[in-house]
Amino acid sequence: MDVGFVGLGRMGFHMVERLLGGKHRVVAYNRTETKTRDIMKKGAEGAFSFPELAKKLPAPRTVWLMVPSGEATQATLDQIIPHLSPGDLVVDGGNSRYTDSQKRAERLKARGLHFVDVGTSGGVWGLAKGYCLMAGGDEDDFRRIEPLLATLAPGPEGYARCGPAGAGHFVKMVHNGIEYGLMQSYAEGFDLMRSSPLKLDLAKISRLWMQGSVVRSWLLELLGDALKADPSLDKLKGYVEDSGEGRWTVEEAVASGTPAPAITSALYARFASRREDSFAAKILAALRNQFGGHSVKSE
């Protein structure tokens, strides 16, 4: 199907590549023109303005946004909406706060436009392995973009409509909160083993635990790769950012009175990492870099 794609960052560029591999026609736009020209070499059609993007898409249009949450998403919407027509559909595949997505859905509906929020997980590995896609919106709108979701996902169970507008980003928010807790558990466990007088081979143990252990996971596999490349993680500074979803998850837990001690503790551990340089914090930094290509600070 035809789709306009806005945002060619770490994930967006690879998502367009995967869509092209699925024989979709993609008209791509990026604020930095060099990225647009790079994706054109992969087979996408380029657009260098929002009017050009809209003109190159047949009505009713589908435009997928993959830009940072918050002001960047809102600014992009404000710029592109005037060039859309009733019946067009906007997909927000970034990590927007679910309440923002609910408001945007209502705003677009008032203009005769459709909206689907899609929480997207897969990081820099999504091109090869596929993306887990959590959608929120009307059933008809979900079905309308299903060919895109089917191409981006690793299989038919790799995407789903989670509920009405905002549900996709709510589920992704909780997903990332859980991710915080999982990563923190690995970080603390491996820090404990490193502190042992037994001189344990952490890379070897991470590979061992991948063989039928109840704690095996893709995150553990990525940790093994990081430890194999740098067993003591000496090249990393244990400084761990948080991109927002963990905070939102904790805020939602407080608002609903739902206990979430592990996720809350993991969030505060990230805050602490910016004041000290522990091995556990280096584990967290290494994992974020492995799965998402997030920048790290070097020693």
Coordinates of N, CA, C and O in Angstrom, one line a residue, residues 47-56 79-80 83:
A47 N 10.4 13.1 -0.3 CA 9.7 14.4 -0.3 C 10.5 15.3 0.6 O 11.0 14.9 1.7
F48 N 10.6 16.6 0.2 CA 11.4 17.5 0.9 C 10.6 18.6 1.6 O 11.1 19.6 2.0
S49 N 9.3 18.4 1.6 CA 8.4 19.3 2.3 C 7.1 18.6 2.6 O 6.8 17.6 1.9
F50 N 6.3 19.1 3.5 CA 5.0 18.4 3.8 C 4.0 18.5 2.6 O 3.3 17.6 2.3
P51 N 4.0 19.7 1.9 CA 3.1 19.8 0.8 C 3.5 18.8 -0.3 O 2.6 18.1 -0.9
E52 N 4.8 18.6 -0.5 CA 5.2 17.6 -1.5 C 4.8 16.2 -1.1 O 4.4 15.4 -1.9
L53 N 5.0 15.9 0.2 CA 4.6 14.6 0.7 C 3.1 14.3 0.5 O 2.8 13.2 -0.1
A54 N 2.3 15.2 0.8 CA 0.8 15.1 0.6 C 0.5 14.9 -0.9 O -0.4 14.1 -1.2
K55 N 1.1 15.7 -1.7 CA 0.9 15.6 -3.1 C 1.2 14.3 -3.8 O 0.5 13.8 -4.7
K56 N 2.2 13.6 -3.3 CA 2.7 12.4 -3.8 C 1.9 11.2 -3.4 O 2.1 10.1 -3.9
Q79 N 2.3 21.0 11.4 CA 2.8 21.4 10.1 C 2.1 20.5 9.0 O 1.9 21.0 7.9
I80 N 1.8 19.3 9.3 CA 1.3 18.4 8.2 C -0.2 18.4 8.1 O -0.7 18.2 7.0
H83 N -2.2 20.1 5.3 CA -2.0 19.6 3.9 C -2.7 18.2 3.7 O -2.6 17.6 2.7

